[in-house]
Short mmCIF file of C-alpha atoms in Angstrom, two decimals:
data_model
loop_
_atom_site.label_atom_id
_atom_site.label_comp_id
_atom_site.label_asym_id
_atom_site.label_seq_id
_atom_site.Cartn_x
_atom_site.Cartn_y
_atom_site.Cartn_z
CA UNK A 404 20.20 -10.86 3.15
CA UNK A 405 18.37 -13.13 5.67
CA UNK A 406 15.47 -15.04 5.94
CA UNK A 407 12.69 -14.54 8.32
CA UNK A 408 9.59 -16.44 9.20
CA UNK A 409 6.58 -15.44 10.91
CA UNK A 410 3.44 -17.71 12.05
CA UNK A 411 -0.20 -16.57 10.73
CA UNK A 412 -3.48 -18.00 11.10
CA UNK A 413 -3.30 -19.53 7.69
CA UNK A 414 0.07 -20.67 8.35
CA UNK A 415 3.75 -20.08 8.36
CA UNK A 416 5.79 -17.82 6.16
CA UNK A 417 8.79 -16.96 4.79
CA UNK A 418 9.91 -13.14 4.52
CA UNK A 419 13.43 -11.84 3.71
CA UNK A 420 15.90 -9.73 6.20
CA UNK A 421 17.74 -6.83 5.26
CA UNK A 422 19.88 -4.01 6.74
CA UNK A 423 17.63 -4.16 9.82
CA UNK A 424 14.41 -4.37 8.06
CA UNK A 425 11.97 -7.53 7.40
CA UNK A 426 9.46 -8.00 4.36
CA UNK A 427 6.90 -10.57 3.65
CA UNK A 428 4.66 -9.67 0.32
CA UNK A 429 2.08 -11.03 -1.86
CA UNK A 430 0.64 -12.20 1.97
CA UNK A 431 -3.12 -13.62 0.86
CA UNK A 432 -5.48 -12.28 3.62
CA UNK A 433 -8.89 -13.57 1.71
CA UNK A 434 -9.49 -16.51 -0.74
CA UNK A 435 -8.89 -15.30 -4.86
CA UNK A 436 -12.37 -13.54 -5.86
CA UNK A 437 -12.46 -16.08 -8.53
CA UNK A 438 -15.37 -18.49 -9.68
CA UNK A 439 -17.94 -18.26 -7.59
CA UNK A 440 -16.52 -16.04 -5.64
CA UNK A 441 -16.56 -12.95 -7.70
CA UNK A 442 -19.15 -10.77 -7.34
CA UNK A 443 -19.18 -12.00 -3.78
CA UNK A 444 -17.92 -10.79 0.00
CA UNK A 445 -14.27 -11.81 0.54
CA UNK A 446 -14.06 -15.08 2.00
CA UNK A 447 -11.38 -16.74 4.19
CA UNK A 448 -7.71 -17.09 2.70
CA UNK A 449 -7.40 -21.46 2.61
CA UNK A 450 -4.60 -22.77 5.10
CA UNK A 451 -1.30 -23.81 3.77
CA UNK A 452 1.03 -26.43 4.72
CA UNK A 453 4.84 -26.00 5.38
CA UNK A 454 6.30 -22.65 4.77
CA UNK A 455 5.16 -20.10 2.11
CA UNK A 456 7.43 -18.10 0.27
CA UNK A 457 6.46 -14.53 1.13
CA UNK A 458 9.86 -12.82 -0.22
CA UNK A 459 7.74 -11.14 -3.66
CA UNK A 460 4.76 -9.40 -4.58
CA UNK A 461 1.93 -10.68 -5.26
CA UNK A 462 -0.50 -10.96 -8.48
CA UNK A 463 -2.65 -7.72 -8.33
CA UNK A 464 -6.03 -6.44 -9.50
CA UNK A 465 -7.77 -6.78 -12.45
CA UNK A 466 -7.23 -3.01 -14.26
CA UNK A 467 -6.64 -0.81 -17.54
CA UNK A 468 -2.98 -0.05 -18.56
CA UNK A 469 -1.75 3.38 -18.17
CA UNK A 470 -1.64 5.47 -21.15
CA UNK A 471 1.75 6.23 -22.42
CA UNK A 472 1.36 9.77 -21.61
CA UNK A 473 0.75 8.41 -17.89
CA UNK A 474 4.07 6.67 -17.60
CA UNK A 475 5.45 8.61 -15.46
CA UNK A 476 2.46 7.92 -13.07
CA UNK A 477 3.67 4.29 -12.53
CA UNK A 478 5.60 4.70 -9.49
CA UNK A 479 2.58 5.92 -7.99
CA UNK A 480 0.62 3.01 -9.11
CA UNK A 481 2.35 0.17 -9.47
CA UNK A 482 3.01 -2.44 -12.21
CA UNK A 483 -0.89 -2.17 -13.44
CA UNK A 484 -2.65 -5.93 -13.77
CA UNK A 485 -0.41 -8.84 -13.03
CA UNK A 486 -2.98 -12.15 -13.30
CA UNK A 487 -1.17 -14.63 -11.52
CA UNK A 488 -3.35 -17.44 -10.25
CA UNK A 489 -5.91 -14.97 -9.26
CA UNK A 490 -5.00 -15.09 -5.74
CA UNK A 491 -4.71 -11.08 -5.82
CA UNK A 492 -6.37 -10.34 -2.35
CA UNK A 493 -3.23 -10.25 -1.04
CA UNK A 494 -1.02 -7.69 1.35
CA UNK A 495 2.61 -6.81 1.99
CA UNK A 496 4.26 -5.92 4.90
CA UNK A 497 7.69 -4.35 6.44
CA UNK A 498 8.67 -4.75 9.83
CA UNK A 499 11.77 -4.00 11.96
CA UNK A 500 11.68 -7.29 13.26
CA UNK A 501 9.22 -9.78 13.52
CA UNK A 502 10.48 -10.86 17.32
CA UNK A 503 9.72 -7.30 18.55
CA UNK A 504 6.39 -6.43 20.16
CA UNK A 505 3.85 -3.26 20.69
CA UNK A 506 5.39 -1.24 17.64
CA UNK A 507 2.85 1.07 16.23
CA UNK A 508 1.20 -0.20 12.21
CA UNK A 509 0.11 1.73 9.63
CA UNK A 510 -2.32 0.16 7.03
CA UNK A 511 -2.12 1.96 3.65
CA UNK A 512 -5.08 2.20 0.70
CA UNK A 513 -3.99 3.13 -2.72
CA UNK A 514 -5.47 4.89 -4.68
CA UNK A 515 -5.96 5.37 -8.42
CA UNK A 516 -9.39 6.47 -8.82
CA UNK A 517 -11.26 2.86 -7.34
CA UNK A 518 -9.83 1.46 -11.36
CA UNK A 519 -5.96 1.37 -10.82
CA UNK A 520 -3.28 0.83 -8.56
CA UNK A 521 -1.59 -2.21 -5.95
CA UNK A 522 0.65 -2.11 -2.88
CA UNK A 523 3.56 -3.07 -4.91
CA UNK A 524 3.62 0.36 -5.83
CA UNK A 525 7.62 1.44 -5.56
CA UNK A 526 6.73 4.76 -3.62
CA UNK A 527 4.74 2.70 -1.02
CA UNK A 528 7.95 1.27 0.10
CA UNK A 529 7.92 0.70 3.80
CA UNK A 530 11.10 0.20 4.35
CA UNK A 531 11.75 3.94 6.18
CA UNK A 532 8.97 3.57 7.97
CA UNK A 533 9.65 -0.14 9.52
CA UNK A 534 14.02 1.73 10.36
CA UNK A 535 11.74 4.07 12.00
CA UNK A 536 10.23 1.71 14.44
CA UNK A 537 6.56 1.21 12.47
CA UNK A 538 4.81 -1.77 10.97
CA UNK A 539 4.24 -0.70 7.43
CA UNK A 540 0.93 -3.08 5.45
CA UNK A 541 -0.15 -1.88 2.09
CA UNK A 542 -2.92 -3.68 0.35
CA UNK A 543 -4.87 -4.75 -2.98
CA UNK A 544 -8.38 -4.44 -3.29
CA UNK A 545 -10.97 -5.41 -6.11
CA UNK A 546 -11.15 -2.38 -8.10
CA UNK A 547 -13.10 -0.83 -11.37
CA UNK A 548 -16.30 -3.63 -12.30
CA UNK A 549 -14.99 -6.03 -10.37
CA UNK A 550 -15.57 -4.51 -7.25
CA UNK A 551 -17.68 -1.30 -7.08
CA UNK A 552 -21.21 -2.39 -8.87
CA UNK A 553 -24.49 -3.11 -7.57
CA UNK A 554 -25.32 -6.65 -9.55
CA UNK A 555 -28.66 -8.39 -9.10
CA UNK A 556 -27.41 -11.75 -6.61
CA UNK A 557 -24.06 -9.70 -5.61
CA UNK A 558 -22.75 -7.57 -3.08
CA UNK A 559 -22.00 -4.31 -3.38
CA UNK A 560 -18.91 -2.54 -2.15
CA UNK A 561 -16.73 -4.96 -2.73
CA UNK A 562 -13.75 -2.78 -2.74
CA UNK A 563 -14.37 -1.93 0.32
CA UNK A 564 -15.75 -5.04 1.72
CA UNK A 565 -11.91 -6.64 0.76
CA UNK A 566 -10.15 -3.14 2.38
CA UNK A 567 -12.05 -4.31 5.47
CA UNK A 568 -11.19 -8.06 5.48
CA UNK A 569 -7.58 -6.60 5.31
CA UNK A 570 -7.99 -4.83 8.31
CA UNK A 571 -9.09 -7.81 10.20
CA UNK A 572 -6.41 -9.89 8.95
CA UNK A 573 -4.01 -7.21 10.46
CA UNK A 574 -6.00 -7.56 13.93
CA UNK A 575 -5.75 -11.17 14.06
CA UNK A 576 -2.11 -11.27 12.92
CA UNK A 577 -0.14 -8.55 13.27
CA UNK A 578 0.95 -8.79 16.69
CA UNK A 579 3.23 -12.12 15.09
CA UNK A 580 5.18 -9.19 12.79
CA UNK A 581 5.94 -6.79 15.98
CA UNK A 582 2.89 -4.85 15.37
CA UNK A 583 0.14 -3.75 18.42
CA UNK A 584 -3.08 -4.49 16.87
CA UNK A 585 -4.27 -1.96 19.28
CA UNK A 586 -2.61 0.69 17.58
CA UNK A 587 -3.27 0.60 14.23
CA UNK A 588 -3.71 3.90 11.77
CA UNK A 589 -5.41 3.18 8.62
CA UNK A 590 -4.21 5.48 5.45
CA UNK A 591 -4.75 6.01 2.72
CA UNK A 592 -4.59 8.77 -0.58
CA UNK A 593 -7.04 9.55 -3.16
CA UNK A 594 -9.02 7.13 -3.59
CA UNK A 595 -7.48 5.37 -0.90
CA UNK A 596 -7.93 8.37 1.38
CA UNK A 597 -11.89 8.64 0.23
CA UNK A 598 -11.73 4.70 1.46
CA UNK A 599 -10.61 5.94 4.47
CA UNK A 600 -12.87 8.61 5.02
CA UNK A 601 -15.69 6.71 4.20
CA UNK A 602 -14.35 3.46 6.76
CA UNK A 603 -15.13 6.26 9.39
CA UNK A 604 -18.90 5.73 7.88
CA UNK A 605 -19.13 1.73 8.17
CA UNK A 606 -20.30 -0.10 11.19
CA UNK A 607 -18.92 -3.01 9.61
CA UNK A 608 -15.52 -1.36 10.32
CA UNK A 609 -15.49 -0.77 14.59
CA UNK A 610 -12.90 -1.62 16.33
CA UNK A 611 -9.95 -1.93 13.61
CA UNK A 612 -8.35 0.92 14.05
CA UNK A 613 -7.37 3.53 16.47
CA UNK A 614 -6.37 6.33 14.19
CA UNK A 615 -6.86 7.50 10.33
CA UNK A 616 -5.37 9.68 7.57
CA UNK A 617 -7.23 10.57 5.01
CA UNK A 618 -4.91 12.01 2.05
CA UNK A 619 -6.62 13.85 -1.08
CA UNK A 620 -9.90 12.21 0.01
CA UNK A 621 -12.76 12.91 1.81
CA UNK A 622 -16.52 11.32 2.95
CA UNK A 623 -18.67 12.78 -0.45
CA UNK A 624 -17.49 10.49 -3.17
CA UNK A 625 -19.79 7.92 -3.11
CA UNK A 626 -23.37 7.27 -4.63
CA UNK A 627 -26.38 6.29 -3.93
CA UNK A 628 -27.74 2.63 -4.53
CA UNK A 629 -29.48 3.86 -7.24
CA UNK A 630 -26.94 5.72 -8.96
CA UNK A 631 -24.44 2.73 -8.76
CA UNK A 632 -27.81 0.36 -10.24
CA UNK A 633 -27.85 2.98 -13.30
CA UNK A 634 -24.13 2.63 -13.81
CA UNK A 635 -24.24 -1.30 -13.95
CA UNK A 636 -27.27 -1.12 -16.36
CA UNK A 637 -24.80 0.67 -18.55
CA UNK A 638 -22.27 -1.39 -18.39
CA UNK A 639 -24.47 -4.53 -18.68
CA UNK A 640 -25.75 -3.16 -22.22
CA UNK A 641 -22.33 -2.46 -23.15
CA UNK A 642 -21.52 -6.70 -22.35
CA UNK A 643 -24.94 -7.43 -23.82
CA UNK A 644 -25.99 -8.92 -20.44
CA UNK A 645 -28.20 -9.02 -17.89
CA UNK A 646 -26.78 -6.79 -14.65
CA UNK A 647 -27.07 -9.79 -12.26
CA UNK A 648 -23.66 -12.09 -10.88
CA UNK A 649 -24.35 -14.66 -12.49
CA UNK A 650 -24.43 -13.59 -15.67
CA UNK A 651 -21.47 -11.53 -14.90
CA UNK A 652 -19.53 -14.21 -13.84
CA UNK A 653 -19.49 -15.82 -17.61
CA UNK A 654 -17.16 -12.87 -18.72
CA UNK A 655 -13.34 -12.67 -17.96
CA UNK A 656 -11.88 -9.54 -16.00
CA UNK A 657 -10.24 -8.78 -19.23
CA UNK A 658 -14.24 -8.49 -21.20
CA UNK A 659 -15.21 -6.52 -18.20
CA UNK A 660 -12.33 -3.85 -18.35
CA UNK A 661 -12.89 -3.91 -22.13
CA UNK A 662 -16.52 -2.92 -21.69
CA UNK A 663 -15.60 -0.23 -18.90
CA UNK A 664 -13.10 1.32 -20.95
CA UNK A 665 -16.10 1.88 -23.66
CA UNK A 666 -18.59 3.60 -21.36
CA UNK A 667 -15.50 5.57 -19.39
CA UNK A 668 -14.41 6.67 -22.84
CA UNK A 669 -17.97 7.10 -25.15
CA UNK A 670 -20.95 8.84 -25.09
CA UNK A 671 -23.86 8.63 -24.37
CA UNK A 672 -22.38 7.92 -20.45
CA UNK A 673 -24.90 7.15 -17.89
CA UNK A 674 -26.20 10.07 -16.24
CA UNK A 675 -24.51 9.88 -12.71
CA UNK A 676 -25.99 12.98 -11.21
CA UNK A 677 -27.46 12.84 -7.99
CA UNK A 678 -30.70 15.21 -6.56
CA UNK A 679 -28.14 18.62 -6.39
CA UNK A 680 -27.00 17.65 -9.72
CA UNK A 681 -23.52 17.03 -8.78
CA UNK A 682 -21.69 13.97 -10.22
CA UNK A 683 -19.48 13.34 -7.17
CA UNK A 684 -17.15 11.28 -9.76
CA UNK A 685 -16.98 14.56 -11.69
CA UNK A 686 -16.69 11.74 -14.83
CA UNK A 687 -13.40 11.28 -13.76
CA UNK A 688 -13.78 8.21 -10.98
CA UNK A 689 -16.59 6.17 -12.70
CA UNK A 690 -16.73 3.75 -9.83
CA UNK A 691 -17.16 4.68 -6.54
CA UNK A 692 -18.31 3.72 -3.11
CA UNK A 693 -22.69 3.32 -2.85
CA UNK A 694 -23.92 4.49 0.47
CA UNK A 695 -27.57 2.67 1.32
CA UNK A 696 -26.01 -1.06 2.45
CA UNK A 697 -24.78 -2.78 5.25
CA UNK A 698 -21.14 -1.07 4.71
CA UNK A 699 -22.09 2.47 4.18
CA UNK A 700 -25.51 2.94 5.94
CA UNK A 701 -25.63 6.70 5.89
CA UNK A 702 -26.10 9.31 3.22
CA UNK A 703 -23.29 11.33 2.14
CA UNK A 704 -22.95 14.81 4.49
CA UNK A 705 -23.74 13.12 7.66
CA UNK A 706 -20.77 12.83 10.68
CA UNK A 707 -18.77 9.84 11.12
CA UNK A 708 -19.84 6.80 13.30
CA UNK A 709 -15.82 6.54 14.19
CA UNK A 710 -14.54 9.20 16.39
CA UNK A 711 -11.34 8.10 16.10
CA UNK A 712 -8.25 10.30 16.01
CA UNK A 713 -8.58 11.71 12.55
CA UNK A 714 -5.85 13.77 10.35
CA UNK A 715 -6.88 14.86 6.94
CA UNK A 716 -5.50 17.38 4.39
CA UNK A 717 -4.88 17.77 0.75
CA UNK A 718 -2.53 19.07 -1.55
CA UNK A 719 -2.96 23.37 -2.83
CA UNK A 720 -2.49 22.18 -6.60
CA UNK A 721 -4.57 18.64 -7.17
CA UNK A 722 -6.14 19.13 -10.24
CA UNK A 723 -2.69 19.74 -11.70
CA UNK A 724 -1.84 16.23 -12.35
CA UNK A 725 -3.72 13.44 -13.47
CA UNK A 726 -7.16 14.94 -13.78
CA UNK A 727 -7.19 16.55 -17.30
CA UNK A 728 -5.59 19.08 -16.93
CA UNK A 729 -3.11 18.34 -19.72
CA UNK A 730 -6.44 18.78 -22.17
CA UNK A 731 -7.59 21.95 -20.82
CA UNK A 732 -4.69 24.05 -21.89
CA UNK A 733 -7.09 25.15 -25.48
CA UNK A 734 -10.59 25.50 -23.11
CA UNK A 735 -11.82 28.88 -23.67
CA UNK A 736 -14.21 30.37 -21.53
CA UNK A 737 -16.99 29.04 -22.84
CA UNK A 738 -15.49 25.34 -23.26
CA UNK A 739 -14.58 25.85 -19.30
CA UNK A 740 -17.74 26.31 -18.54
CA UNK A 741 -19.50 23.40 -20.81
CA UNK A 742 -16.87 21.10 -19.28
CA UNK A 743 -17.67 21.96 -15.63
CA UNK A 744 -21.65 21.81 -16.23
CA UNK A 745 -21.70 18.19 -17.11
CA UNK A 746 -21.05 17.57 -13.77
CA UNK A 747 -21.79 20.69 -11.64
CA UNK A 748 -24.97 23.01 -12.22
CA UNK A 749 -23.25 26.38 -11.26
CA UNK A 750 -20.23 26.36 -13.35
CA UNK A 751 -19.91 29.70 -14.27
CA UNK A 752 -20.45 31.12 -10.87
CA UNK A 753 -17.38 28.75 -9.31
CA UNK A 754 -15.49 29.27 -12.55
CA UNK A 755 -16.12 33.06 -11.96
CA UNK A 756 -15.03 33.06 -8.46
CA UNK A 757 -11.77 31.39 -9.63
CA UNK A 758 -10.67 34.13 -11.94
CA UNK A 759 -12.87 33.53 -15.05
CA UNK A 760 -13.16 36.29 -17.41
CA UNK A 761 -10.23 38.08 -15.82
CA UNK A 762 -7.18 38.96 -17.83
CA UNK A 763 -4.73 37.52 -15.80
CA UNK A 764 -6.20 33.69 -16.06
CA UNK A 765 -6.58 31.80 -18.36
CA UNK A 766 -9.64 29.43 -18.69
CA UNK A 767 -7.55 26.66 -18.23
CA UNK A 768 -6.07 28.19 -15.28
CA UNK A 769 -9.76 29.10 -13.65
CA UNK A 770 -11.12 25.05 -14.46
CA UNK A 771 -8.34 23.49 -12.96
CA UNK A 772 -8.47 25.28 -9.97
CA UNK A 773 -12.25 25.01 -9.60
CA UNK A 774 -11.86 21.30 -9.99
CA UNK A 775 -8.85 21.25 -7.10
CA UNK A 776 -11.32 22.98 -4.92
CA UNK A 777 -14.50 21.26 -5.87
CA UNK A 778 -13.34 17.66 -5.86
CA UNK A 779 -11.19 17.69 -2.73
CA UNK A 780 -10.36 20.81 -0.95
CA UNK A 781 -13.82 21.65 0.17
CA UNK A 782 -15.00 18.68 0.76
CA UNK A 783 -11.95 17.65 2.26
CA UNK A 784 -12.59 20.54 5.31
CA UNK A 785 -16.12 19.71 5.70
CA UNK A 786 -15.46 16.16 6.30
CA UNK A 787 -12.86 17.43 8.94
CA UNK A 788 -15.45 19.55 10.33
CA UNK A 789 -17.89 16.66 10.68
CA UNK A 790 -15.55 14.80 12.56
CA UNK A 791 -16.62 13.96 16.04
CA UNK A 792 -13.49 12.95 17.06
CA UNK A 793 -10.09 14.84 17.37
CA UNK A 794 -9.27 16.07 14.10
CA UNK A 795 -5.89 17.71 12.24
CA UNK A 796 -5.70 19.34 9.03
CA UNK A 797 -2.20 19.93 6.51
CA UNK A 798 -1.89 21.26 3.42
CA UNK A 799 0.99 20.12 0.83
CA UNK A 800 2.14 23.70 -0.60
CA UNK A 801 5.43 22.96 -1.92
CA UNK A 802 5.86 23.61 -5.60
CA UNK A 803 7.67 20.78 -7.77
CA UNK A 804 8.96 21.65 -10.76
CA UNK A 805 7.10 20.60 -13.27
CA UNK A 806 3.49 20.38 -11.62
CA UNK A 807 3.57 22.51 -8.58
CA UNK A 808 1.78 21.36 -5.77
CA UNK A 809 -0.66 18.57 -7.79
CA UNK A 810 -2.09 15.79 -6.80
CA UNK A 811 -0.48 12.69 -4.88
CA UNK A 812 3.40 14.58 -5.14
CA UNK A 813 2.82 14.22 -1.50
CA UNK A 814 3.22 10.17 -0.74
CA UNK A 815 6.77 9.91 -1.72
CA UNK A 816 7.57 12.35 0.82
CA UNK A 817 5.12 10.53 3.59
CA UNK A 818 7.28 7.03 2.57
CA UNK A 819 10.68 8.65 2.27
CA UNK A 820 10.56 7.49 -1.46
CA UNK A 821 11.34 10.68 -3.24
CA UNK A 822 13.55 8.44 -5.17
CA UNK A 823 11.31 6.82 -7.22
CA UNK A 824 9.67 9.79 -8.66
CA UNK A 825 11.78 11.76 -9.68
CA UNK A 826 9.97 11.85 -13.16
CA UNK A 827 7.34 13.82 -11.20
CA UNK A 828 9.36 15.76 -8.99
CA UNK A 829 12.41 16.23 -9.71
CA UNK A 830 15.86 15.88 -8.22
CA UNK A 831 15.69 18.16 -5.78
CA UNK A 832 12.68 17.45 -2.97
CA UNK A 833 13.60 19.26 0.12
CA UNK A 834 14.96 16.46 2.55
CA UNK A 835 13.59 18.95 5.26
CA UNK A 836 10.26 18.38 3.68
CA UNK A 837 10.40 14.70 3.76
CA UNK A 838 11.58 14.64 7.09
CA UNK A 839 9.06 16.73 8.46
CA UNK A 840 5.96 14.45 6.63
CA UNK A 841 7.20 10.99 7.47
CA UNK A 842 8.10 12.11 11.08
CA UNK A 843 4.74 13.60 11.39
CA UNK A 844 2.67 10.22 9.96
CA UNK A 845 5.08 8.22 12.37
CA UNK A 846 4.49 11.01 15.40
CA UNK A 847 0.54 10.42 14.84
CA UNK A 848 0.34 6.45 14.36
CA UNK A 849 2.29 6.43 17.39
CA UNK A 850 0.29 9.06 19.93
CA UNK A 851 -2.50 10.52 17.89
CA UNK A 852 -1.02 14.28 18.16
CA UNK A 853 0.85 15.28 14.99
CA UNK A 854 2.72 18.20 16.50
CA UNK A 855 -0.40 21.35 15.71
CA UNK A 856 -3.37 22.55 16.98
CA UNK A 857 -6.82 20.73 16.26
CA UNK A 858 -8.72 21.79 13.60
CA UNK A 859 -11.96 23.66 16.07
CA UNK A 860 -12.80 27.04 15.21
CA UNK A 861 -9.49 28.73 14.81
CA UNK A 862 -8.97 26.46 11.50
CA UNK A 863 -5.34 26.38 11.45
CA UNK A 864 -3.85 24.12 9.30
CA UNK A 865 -0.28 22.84 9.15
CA UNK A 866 1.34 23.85 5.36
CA UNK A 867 4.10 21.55 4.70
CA UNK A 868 6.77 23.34 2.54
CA UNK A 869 10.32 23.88 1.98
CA UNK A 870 9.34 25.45 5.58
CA UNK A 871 6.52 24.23 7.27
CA UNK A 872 4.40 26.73 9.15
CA UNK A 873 0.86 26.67 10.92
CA UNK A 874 -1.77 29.01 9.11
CA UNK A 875 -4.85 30.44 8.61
CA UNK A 876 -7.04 27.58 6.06
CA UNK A 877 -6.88 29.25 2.99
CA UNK A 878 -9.70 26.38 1.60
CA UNK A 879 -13.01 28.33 0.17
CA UNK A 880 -15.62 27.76 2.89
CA UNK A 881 -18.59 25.35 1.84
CA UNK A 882 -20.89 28.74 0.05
CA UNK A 883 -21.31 26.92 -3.62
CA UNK A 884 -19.52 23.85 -2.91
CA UNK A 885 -22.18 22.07 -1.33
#
């Protein structure tokens, strides 16, 4: 191992070297939201003097542990809330070599609902990517309370305020790690790729990035102003507090996730429904995105301001993993039905159309698949369709063992990291398959044409599988979904 340094507007740092690939992590591109500056826009990282030690991650956001039963979900989200000094607006990033120039840079979002997850995350190892001749940056970003309310004397869209700081820190810096900051694809999954999608939305955003990928994500979760206002009453009775920054500022993250895990977990919840009746949080992201400010002008269902290059897909399985499906295994019909209506006024026509009532599936069965295609299939193609800008759709199709193909099984194989989740899929990924994702993410960051047909009128949509093949979209089109 060797060391490199690199020179940044804040000032110089120190990254280690090895087997032809350079890191520097736990890189602060704003000031810590702490003090006064919680509840508040990101403000400018402070200069350092000398050289700063960039060779581990960083402290990361303020969120809940994983439940035991989750455990295996760590790889996927990273070592949950390490404190630090607070200083956890920070950023990592992998590079062939700093004293190279022009190389294409991805930016990735994590995701974890908008209440969990880093960049230190093991599968968002850039390493492959940065052999492969691509600046790899993943990020942290306020998350949960802390960063997606709507507080009397705060900002809202915090989250998303910090994912765009990032971004400019990558403009006005990368170019020092070998990156072009003309060429820079920003990616995400989940609720990273619903970041994403939304980023497409935000004025506030032109002009930092050429391309995007939007992975199990799309432009509909978010809420209204007013929505987000009724959620931070809630939570302010739960704190017995007024819902304004100030007085929010007297608790500690740690009160705040206390109180969030109370109103995620007990009723009565805040009703969350917007004028269709659809809570586009389905009770399962409590925080999201508000539309009606400076970052997301626009309602939800209107086209992007950002015609930029654009691929987007999701996976054939998601609701396998992650999103209750483990509970629904005892649902009967009518328990199906109740569970879907809380959030969607036509359950029992979707549930019927996926196979409720008939012998060969099971309730369970029908919910989970009405919740794959009602949280991010659908919505997923009619972003894509609203696109003004050249778009690309892919399906993940290929089945793991012991989930089939669920929800975010697909980002090991866009890092090369099958490795480090194994617990989730197994020991035997198709190499083809990984080769044939990462290439693709590479092929697209680089040119903007990932190897298939746009996604006009003939819908054709790339299925990544043990064998990959161009098809028909199988996604239901938007009749009920809407």
């Amino acid at each position: 191992m060797s060391v490199k340094t690199v020179n940044t507007a804040a000032g110089r740092l120190r990254g280690d070297h090895t087997d032809g690939v350079a890191r520097f992590r736990g890189i602060p591109y704003a000031a810590g939201p702490i003090g006064a500056l919680r509840f508040a826009p990101p403000a400018p990282a402070e200069r350092w003097t000398g050289t700063r030690n960039a060779t581990g991650f960083g402290p990361t956001a303020p969120q809940p542990v994983l439940h035991p039963a989750n455990a295996n979900l760590a790889p996927l989200t990273g070592p949950g809330w390490v404190s630090g000094d607070g200083d956890y607006l920070n950023l990592n990033v992998w590079t062939p070599d700093p004293g190279t120039s022009g190389l294409p840079v991805l930016v990735y979002l994590h995701g974890g609902g908008f209440m969990i997850g880093s960049g230190a995350a093991p599968a968002f190892d850039g390493t492959a990517f940065a052999r492969d001749g691509v600046v790899l940056v993943t990020i942290n970003y306020r998350l949960g309370a802390e960063g997606f309310l709507a507080l009397s004397g705060g900002t809202t869209n915090l989250g998303l305020r910090d994912q765009i700081a990032a971004l400019h820190w990558v403009h006005d810096n990368i170019a020092g790690f070998g990156g072009n900051p003309d060429n820079v694809t920003v990616f995400g999954e989940s609720a990273g790729g619903t970041s994403v999608a939304l980023l497409l939305h935000s004025p506030l955003a032109a002009g930092l990035f050429r391309r995007a990928i939007v992975a199990s994500g799309h432009d509909e979760m978010a809420r209204g102003l007013e929505l987000t206002e009724e959620l931070t009453k809630a939570l302010a009775a739960r704190l017995g507090s007024a819902p304004t920054a100030e007085a929010f500022r007297e608790f500690t993250a740690a009160d705040l996730l206390r109180a969030q895990a109370a109103l995620f977990r007990n009723q009565p919840r805040p009703d969350l429904r917007d004028a269709n009746g659809i809570d586009p949080g389905h009770r399962r992201a409590l925080f999201l995105p508000t539309t009606g400010d400076d970052v997301l002008p626009d309602p939800v269902g209107v086209p992007s301001r950002h015609g930029v290059d654009l691929l987007i897909g999701t996976t054939l399985e998601e609701a396998n993993l992650g999103l209750g499906a483990e509970q629904f295994a005892a649902f009967d019909a009518q328990a199906a039905v109740a569970e879907l209506a809380a959030t969607y006024p036509d359950a029992e026509a979707l549930l019927k159309r996926h196979g409720l009532h008939d012998r060969a599936v099971t309730p369970a069965h029908a919910l989970t698949a009405a919740y794959t295609d009602l949280m991010f299939r659908s919505p997923s193609r009619r972003t894509a369709r609203r696109h003004p800008g050249p778009t690309y759709v892919y399906e993940f199709a290929w089945q793991s063992p012991l989930y089939g193909a669920a929800h975010a099984l697909d980002v090991p194989f866009v890092f090369a990291t099958t490795y480090s989740c194994r617990d989730l899929i197994g020991d035997a990924a198709p190499d083809a398959l990984t080769q044939a994702m990462h290439q693709t993410w590479i092929d697209f960051a680089t040119h903007g044409d990932p190897g298939w047909p746009a996604y006009d009128d003939t819908r054709q949509v790339m299925r990544f599988d043990v064998a990959s093949h161009l098809g028909k979209d199988t996604a239901p089109d938007d009749s009920g979904y809407s």
